[in-house]
Short mmCIF file of C-alpha atoms and ligand atoms in Angstrom, two decimals:
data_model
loop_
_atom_site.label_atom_id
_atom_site.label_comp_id
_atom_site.label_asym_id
_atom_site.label_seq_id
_atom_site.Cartn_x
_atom_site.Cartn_y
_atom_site.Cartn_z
CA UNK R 30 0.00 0.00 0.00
CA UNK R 31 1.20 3.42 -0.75
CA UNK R 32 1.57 5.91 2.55
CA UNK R 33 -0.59 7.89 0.84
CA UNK R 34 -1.32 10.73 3.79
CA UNK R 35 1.76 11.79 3.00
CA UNK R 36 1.81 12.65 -0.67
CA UNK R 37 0.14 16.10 -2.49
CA UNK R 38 -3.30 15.49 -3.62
CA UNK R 39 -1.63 15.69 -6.93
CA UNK R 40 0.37 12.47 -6.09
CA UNK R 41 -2.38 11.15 -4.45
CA UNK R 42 -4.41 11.28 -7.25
CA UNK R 43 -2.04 10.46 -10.17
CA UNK R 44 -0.88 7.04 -7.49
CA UNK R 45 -4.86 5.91 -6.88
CA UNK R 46 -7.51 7.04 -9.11
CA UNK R 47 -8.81 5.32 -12.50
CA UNK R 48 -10.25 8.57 -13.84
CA UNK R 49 -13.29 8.06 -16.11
CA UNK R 50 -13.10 8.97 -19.65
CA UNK R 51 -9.50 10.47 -19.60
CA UNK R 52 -6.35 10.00 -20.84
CA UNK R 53 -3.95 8.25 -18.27
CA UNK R 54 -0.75 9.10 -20.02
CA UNK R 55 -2.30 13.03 -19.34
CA UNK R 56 -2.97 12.52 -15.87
CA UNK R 57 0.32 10.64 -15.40
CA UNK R 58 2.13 13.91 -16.91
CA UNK R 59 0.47 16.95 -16.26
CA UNK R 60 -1.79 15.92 -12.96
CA UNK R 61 -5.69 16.18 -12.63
CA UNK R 62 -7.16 19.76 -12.38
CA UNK R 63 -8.88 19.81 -8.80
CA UNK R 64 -12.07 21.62 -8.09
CA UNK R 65 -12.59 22.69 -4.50
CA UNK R 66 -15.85 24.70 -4.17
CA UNK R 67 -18.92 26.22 -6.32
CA UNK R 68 -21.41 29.04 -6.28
CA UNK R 69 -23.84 29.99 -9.02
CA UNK R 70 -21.97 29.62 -12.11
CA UNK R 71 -18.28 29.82 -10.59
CA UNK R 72 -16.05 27.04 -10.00
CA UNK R 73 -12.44 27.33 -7.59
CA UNK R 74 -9.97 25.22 -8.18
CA UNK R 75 -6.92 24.69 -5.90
CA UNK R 76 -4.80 27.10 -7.56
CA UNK R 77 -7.13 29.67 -6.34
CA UNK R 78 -8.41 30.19 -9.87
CA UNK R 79 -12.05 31.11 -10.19
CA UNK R 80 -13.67 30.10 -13.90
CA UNK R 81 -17.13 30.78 -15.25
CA UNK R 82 -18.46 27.11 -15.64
CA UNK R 83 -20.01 27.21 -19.46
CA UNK R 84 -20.48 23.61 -18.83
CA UNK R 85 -22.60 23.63 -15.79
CA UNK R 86 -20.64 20.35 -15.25
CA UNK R 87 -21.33 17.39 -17.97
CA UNK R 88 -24.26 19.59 -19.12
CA UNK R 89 -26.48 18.86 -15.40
CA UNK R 90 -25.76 21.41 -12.69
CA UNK R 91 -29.03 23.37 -14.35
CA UNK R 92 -29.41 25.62 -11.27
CA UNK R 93 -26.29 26.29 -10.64
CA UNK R 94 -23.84 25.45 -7.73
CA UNK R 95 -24.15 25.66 -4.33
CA UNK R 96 -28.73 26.29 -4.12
CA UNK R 97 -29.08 26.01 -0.04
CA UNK R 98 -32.28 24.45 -1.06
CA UNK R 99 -31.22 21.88 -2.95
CA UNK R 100 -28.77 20.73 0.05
CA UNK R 101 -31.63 21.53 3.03
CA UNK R 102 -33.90 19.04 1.17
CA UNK R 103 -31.33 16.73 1.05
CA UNK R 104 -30.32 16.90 4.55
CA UNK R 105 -33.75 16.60 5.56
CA UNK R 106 -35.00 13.47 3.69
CA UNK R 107 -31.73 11.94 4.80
CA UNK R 108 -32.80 12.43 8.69
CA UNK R 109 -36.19 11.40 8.04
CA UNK R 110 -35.50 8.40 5.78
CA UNK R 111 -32.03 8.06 4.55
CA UNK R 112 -33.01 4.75 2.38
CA UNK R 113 -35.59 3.00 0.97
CA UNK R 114 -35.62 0.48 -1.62
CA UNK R 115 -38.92 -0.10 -3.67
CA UNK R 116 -38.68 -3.79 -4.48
CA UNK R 117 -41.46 -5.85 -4.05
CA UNK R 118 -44.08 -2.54 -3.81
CA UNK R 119 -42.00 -0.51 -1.08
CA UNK R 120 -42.35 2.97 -1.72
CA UNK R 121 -41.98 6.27 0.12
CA UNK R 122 -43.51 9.55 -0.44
CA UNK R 123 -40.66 11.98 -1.80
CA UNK R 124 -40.25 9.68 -4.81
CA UNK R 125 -44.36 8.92 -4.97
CA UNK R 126 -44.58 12.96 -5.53
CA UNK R 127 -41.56 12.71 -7.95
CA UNK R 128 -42.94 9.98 -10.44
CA UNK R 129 -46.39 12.41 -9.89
CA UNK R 130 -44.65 15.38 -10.67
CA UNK R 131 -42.61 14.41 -13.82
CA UNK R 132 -45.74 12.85 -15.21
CA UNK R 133 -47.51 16.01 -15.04
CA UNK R 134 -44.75 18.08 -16.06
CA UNK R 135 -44.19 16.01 -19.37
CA UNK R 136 -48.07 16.25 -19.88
CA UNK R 137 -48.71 19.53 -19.82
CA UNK R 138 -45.64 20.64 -21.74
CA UNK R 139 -45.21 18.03 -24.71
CA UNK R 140 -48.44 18.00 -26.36
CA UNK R 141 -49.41 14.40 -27.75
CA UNK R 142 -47.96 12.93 -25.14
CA UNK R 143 -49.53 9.87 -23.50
CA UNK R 144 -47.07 8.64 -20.74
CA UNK R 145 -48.32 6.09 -17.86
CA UNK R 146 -45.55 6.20 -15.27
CA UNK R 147 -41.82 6.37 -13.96
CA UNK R 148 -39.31 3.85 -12.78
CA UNK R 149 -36.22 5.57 -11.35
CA UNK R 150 -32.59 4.64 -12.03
CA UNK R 151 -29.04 6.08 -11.30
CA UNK R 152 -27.66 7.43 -14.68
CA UNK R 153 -28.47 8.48 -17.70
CA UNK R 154 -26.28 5.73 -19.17
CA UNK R 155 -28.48 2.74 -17.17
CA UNK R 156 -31.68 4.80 -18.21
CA UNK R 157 -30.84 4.00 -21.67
CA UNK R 158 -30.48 0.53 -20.55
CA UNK R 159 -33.49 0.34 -19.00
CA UNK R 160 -35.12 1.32 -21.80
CA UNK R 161 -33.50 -1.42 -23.68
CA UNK R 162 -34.56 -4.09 -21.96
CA UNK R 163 -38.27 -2.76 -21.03
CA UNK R 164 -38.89 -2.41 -25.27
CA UNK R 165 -37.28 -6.37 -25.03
CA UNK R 166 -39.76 -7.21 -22.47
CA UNK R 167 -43.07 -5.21 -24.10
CA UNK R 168 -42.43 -7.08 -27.49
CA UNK R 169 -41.60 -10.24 -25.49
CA UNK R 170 -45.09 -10.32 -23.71
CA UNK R 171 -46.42 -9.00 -27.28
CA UNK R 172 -45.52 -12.31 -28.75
CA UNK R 173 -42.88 -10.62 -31.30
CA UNK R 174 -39.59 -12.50 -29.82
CA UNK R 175 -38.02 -11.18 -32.93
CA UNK R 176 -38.64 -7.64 -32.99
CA UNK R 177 -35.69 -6.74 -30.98
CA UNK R 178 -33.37 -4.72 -32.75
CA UNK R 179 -32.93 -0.72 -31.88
CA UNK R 180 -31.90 1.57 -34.60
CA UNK R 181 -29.46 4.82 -33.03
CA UNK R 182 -27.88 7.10 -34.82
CA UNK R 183 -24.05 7.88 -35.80
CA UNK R 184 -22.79 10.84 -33.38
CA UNK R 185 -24.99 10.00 -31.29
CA UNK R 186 -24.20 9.87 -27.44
CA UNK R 187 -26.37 7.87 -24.78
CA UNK R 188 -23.91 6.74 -22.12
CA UNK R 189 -21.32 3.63 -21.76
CA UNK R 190 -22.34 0.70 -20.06
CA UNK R 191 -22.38 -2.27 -22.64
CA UNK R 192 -26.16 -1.42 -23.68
CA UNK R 193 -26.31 2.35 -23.44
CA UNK R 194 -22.28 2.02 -25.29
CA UNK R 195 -23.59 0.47 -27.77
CA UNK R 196 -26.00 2.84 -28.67
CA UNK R 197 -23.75 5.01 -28.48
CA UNK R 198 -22.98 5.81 -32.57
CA UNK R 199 -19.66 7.60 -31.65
CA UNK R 200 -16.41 4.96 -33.01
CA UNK R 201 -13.94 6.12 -30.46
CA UNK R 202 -16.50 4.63 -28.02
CA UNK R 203 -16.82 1.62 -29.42
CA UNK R 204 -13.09 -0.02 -30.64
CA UNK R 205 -11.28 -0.84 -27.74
CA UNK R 206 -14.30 -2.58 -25.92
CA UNK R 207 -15.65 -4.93 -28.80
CA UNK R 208 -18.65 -2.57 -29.13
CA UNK R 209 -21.52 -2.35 -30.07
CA UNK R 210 -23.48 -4.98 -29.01
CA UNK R 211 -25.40 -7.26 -31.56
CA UNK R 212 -28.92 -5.97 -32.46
CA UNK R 213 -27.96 -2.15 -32.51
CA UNK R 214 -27.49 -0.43 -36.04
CA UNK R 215 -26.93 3.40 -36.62
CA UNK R 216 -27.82 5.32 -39.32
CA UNK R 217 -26.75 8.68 -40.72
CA UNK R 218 -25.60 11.69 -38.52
CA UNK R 219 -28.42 14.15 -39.17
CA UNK R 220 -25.67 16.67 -39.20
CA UNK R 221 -26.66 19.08 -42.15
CA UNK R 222 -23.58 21.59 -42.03
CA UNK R 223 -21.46 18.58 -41.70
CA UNK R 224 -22.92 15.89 -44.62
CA UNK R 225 -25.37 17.95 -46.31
CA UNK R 226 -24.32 17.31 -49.56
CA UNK R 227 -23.39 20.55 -52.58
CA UNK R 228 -26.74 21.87 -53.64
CA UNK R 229 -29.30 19.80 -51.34
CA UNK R 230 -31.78 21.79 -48.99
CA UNK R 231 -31.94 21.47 -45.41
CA UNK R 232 -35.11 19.74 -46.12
CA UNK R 233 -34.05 17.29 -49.13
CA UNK R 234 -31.12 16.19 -46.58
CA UNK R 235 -33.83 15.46 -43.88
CA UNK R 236 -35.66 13.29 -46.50
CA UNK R 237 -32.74 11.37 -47.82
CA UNK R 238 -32.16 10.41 -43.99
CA UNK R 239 -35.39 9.58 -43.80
CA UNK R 240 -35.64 7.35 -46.85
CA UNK R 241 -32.39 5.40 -45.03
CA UNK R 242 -34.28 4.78 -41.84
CA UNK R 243 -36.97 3.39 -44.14
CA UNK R 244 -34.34 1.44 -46.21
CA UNK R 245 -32.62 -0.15 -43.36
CA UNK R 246 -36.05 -1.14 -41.56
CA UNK R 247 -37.00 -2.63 -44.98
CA UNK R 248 -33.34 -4.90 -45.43
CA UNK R 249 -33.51 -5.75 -41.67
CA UNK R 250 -37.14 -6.71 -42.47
CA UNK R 251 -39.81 -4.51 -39.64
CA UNK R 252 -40.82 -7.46 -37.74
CA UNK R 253 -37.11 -7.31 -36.15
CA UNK R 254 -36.87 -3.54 -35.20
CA UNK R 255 -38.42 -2.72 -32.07
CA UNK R 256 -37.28 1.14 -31.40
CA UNK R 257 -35.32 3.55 -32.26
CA UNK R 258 -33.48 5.54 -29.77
CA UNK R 259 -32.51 9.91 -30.39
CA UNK R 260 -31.63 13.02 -28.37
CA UNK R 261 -33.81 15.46 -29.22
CA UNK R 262 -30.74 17.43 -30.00
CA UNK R 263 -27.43 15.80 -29.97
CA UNK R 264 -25.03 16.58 -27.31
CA UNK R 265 -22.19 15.24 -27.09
CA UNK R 266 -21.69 14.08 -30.93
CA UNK R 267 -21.38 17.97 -31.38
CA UNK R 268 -24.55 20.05 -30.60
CA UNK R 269 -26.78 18.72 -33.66
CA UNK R 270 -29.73 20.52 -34.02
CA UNK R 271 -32.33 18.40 -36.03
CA UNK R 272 -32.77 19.31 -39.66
CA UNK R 273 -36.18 20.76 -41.36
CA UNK R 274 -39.02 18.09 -40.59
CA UNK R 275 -37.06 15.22 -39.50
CA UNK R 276 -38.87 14.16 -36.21
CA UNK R 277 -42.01 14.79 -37.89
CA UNK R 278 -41.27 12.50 -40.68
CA UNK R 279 -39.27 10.28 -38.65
CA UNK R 280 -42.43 9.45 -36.37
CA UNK R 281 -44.62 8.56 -39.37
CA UNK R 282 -41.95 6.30 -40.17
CA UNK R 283 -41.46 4.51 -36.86
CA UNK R 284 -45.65 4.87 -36.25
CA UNK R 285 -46.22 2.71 -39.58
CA UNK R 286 -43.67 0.34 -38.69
CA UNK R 287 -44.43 -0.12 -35.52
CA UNK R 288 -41.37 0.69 -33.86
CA UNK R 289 -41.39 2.78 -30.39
CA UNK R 290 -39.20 5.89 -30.02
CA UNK R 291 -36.88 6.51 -26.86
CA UNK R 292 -36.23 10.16 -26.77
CA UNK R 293 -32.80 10.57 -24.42
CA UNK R 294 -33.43 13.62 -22.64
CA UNK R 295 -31.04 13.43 -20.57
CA UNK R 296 -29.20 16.40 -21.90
CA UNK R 297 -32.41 18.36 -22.86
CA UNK R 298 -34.74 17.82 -20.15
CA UNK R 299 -35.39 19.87 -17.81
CA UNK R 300 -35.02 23.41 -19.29
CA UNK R 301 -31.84 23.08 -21.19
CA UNK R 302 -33.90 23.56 -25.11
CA UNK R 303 -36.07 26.55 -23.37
CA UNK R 304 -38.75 24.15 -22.92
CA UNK R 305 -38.76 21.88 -19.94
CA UNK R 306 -38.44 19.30 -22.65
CA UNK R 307 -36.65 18.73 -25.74
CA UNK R 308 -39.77 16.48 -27.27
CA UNK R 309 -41.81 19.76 -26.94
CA UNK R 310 -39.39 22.01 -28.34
CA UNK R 311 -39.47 19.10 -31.81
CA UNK R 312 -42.40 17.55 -31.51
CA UNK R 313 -41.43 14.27 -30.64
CA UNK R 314 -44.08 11.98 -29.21
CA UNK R 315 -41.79 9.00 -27.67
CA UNK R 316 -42.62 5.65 -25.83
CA UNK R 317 -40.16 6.07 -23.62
CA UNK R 318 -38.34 9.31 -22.27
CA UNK R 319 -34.67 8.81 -20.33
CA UNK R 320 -33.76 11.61 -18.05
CA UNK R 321 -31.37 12.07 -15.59
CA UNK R 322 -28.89 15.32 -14.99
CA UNK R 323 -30.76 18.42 -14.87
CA UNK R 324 -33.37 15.77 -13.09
CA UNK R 325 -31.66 17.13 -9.93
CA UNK R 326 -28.99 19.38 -11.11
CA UNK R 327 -26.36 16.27 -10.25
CA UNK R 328 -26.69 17.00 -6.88
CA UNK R 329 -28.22 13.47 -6.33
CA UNK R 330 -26.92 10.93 -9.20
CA UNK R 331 -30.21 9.83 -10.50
CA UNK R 332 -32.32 9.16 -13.52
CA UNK R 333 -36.05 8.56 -14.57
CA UNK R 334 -37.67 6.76 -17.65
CA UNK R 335 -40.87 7.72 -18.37
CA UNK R 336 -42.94 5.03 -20.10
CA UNK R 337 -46.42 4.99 -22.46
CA UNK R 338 -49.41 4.23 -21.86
CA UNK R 339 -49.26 2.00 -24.67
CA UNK R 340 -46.04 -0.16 -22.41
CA UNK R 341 -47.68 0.54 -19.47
CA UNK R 342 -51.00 -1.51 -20.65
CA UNK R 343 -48.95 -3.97 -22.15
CA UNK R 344 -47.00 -4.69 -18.91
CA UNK R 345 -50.19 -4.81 -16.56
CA UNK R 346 -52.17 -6.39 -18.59
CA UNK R 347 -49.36 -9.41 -18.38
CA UNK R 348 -48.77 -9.25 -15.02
CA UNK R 349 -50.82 -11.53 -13.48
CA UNK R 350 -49.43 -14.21 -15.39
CA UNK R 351 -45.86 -12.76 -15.47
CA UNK R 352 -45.42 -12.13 -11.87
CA UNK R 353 -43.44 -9.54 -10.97
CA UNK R 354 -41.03 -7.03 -13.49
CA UNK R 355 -37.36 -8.57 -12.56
CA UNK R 356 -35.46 -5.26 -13.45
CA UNK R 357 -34.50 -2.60 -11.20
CA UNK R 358 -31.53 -1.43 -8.95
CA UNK R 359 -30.88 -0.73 -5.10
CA UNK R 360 -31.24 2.81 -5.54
CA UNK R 361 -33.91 2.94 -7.99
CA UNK R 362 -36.58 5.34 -6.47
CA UNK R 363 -33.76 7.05 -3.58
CA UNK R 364 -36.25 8.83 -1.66
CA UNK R 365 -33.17 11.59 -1.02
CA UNK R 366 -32.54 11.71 -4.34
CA UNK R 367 -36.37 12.31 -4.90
CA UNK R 368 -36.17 14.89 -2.29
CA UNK R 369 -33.67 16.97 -4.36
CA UNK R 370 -35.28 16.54 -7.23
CA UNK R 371 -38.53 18.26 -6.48
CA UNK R 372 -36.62 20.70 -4.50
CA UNK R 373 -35.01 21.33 -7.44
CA UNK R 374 -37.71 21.03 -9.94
CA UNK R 375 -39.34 24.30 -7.94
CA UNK R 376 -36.05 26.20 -8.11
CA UNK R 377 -36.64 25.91 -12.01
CA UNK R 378 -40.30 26.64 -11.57
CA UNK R 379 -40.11 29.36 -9.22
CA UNK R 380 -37.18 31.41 -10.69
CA UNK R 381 -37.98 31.19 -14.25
CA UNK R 382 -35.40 29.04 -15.47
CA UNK R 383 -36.84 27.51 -18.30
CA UNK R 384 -37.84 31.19 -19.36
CA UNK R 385 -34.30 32.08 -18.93
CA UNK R 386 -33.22 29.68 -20.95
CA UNK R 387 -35.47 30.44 -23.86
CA UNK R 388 -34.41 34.03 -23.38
CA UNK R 389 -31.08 33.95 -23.13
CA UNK R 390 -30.65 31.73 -25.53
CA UNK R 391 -30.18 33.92 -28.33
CA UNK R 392 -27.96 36.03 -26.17
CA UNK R 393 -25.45 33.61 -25.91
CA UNK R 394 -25.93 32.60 -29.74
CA UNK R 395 -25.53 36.28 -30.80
CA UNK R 396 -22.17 36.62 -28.22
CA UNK R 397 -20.59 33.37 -29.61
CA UNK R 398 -21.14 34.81 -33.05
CA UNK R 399 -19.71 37.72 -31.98
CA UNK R 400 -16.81 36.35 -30.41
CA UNK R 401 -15.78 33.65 -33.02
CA UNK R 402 -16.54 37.10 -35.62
CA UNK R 403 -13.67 36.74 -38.24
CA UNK R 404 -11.92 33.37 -37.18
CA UNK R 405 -11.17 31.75 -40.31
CA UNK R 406 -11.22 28.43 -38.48
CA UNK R 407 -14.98 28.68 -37.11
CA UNK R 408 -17.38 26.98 -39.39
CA UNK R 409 -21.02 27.35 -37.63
CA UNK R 410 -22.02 28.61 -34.55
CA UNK R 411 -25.46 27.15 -33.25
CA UNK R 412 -28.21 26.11 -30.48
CA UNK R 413 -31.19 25.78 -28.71
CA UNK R 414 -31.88 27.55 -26.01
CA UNK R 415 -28.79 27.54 -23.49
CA UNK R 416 -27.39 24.91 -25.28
CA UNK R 417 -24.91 26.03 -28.14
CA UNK R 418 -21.78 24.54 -30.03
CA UNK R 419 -19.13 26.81 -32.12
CA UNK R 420 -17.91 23.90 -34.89
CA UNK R 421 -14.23 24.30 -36.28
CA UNK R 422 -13.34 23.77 -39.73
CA UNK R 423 -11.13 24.18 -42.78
CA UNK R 424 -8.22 23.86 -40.70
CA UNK R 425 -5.32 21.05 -41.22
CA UNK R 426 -6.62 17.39 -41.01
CA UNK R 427 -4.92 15.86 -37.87
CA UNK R 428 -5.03 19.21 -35.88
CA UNK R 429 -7.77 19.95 -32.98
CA UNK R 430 -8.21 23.60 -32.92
CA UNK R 431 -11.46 23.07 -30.23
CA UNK R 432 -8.95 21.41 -27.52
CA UNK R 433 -5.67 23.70 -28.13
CA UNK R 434 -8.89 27.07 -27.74
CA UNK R 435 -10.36 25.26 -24.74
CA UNK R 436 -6.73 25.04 -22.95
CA UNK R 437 -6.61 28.72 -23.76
CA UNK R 438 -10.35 29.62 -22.49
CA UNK R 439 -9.35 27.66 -18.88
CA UNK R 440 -6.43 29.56 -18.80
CA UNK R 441 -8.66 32.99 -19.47
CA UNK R 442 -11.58 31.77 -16.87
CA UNK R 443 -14.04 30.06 -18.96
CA UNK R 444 -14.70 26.25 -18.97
CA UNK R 445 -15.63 25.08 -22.31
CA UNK R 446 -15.88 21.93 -23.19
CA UNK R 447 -14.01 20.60 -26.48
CA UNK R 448 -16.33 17.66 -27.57
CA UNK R 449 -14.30 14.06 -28.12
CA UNK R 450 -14.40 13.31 -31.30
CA UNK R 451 -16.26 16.35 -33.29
CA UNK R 452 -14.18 19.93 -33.66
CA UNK R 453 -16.99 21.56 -31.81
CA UNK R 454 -16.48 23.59 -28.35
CA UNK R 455 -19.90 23.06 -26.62
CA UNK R 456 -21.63 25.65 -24.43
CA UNK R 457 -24.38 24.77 -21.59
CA UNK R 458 -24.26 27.03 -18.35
CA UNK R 459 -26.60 26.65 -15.82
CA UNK R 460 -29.80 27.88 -16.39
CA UNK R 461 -29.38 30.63 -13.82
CA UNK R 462 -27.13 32.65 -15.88
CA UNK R 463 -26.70 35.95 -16.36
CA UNK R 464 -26.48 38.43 -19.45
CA UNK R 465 -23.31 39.99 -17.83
CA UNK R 466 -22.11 36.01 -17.25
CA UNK R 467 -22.56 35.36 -20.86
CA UNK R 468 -20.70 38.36 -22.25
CA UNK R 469 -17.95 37.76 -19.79
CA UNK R 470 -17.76 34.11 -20.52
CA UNK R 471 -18.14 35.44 -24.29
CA UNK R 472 -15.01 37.91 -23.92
CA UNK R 473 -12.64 35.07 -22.08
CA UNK R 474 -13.59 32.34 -24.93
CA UNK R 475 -12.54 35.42 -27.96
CA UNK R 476 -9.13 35.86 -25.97
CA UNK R 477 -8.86 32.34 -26.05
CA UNK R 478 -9.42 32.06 -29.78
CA UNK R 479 -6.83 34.64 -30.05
CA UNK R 480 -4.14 32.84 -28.18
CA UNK R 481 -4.71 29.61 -29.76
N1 PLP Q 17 -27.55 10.25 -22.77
C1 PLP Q 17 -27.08 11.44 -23.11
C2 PLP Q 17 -27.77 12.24 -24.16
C3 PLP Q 17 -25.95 11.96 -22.46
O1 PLP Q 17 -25.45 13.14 -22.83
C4 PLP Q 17 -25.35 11.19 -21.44
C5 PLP Q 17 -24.17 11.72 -20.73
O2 PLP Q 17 -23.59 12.70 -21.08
C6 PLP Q 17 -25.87 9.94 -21.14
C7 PLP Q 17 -26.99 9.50 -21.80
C8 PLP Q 17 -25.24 9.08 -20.11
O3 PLP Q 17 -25.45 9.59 -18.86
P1 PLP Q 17 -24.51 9.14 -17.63
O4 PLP Q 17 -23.16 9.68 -17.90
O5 PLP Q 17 -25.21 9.75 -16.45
O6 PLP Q 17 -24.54 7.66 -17.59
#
């Protein structure tokens, strides 16, 4: 065993943590970056250095850091009931008033919506799982044993266990684990700046991807595709808006089929589009709905699927004879985690956040544009509400311009994050932000194209 008291935290660190989703040779050379505290939209880290979070984490601290009420409501539900599982019908009443809440919420906000209940999970990534196995089980009872396959989308992002991976349509993802799994198949990026081809509409792209979809559920013959799984907008494969009509068209395609839609919201929910959801900012009318971050700001890890009516009947109407549903974790349903997230839910509610969002969306659009004014290196700056990506390109194949700029924006006091694998820097502050953040953040990111 190392004597590990007696090392830096740097040492510490680099001698005893597995960090996720980072480079060890980078940790091994130039040490971790440690965070020590966080108010509103500020992060500190060790050095003393105070940055404007443009992140708001991994895309989830939605109200912002350090919301006394958040913690309070945590504290409290610990006291009272620290733990409850839900197996077997156990249930408390912080998560009753969740499932209750989120129901109602998605109701009144995405019109055409028809959703039955909730069943609580951890991540966004087991979410995604869940809703895996759940469309398994609904065609399973359905008598359809072979209408299993889900159809994702390249660039898409929906987490990294072996399911959720797989969905996953990103390559650098994939390789080293032997991914994806059997039964997943991707189809086109709908990335129009990207693979809209010389001459074609916004709209004549959309149908081309469309007539794919319909091609591939043709070859792969309907009776064998159960879902198909989409962020409303696409996060982490480099801020993809969706082109001219696709949802629309896409639903008539999966409707005729029958083939359910998953909408991953775990990115857009809760405010981050301007609307409290991404499926009533596009008009998406899914079976099932993943959630988790802004669920409670990621002061509590925890997600939420929301499921049909259409499931729901399916799955009580086969329950007598089925006995009970054999998926579901520990902490599935944490009434603490419940706690936080309705405390959280009425910080959004109460202070206008969703508003803001919506509002200051174009704010931070029009700064970005203003900031990136000029670079020959910036391709397309775009978003949805207070969710925005500047896209690099033109510049030498091989290079990264998006990571050298977002080692120069930390330096300046803004936390960007440089996507993976597209050359897009990726903007999503909490929802509480300010004008005068925005510009600020704005200024720091233009010095930071300058340096690069
Ligand atoms: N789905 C989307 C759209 C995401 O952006 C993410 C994470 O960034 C996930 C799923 C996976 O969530 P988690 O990292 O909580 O497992």
């Amino acid at each position: 065993m190392n004597d590990l008291p007696n090392l830096s935290l740097t040492k510490m660190d680099q001698m005893s943590l597995f960090h996720p989703v980072s480079s060890i040779h980078d940790v091994q050379q130039n040490g971790p970056q440690i965070y020590t505290s966080a108010q509103g939209v500020e992060v500190t880290r060790d050095t003393g250095q105070t940055l404007l979070d443009m992140g708001a984490g991994l895309w989830c601290v939605n109200v912002g850091y350090g919301r006394t009420e958040l913690v309070q409501a945590g504290a409290e539900a610990m006291q009272q009931l620290s733990f409850q599982h839900f197996f077997g019908g156990a249930s408390a009443e912080p998560t009753i008033r969740l499932a209750d809440r989120l129901l109602g919420l998605f109701r009144d906000t995405v019109s055409g919506s028809d959703m039955a209940r909730v069943f609580f999970g951890n991540s966004g990534s087991d979410a995604n799982d869940t809703a895996v196995k759940l469309v398994t089980y609904y065609n399973n009872l359905r008598g359809k044993p072979a209408k299993k396959k889900i159809i994702s989308r390249k660039g898409s992002y929906h987490g990294l266990t072996l399911a959720s991976g797989s969905l996953t349509g990103i390559n650098g993802y994939h390789t080293a684990f032997d991914l994806p799994m059997k039964g997943i198949l991707h189809t086109s990026c709908p990335h129009y700046f990207a693979f809209g081809q010389d001459g074609e509409s916004e709209a004549a792209f959309t149908d081309r991807l469309i007539t794919e979809v319909e091609d591939m559920i043709a070859s792969e013959g309907a009776d064998t595709v159960a879902a198909f799984i989409a962020e409303p907008i696409m996060g982490t494969g480099g801020v993809l808006l969706p082109p001219e009509g696709y949802f629309a068209k896409l639903q008539e395609v999966l409707d005729r089929h029958d083939i359910l839609l998953i909408a991953d919201e775990v990115i857009t929910g809760f405010g981050r589009t301007g609307q409290w959801f991404g499926c009533g900012t596009y008009g998406l009318r899914p079976d099932i709905v993943s959630l988790a971050k802004g669920l409670t700001s990621a002061y509590f890890p925890m997600s939420a699927s929301i499921i049909s009516n259409r499931m729901w009947e399916v799955f009580a109407s086969a329950s007598e004879k089925m006995g009970a549903v054999m998926h579901g974790f520990t902490y599935s349903g944490h009434p603490v985690g419940a706690a936080i997230a309705l405390a959280n839910l009425e910080v959004i509610e109460t202070e206008g956040m969703v508003e803001n969002s919506a509002k200051l969306g174009p704010v931070l659009l029009d700064a970005l544009r203003d900031a990136t004014k000029g670079n020959a290196h910036v391709g397309d700056v775009r978003g949805a509400g207070l969710m925005a990506g500047v896209e690099f390109a033109g510049f030498p194949a091989g290079s990264a311009p998006h990571k050298i700029v977002a080692k120069h924006a930390t330096a300046a006091g803004v936390l960007t994050r440089a996507l993976p694998f597209m050359p897009v820097t990726s903007f999503s502050p909490p929802l509480c932000v300010t004008e005068a953040e925005i510009s600020e953040a704005a200024n720091r990111y233009a010095k930071a194209l300058a340096a690069a």
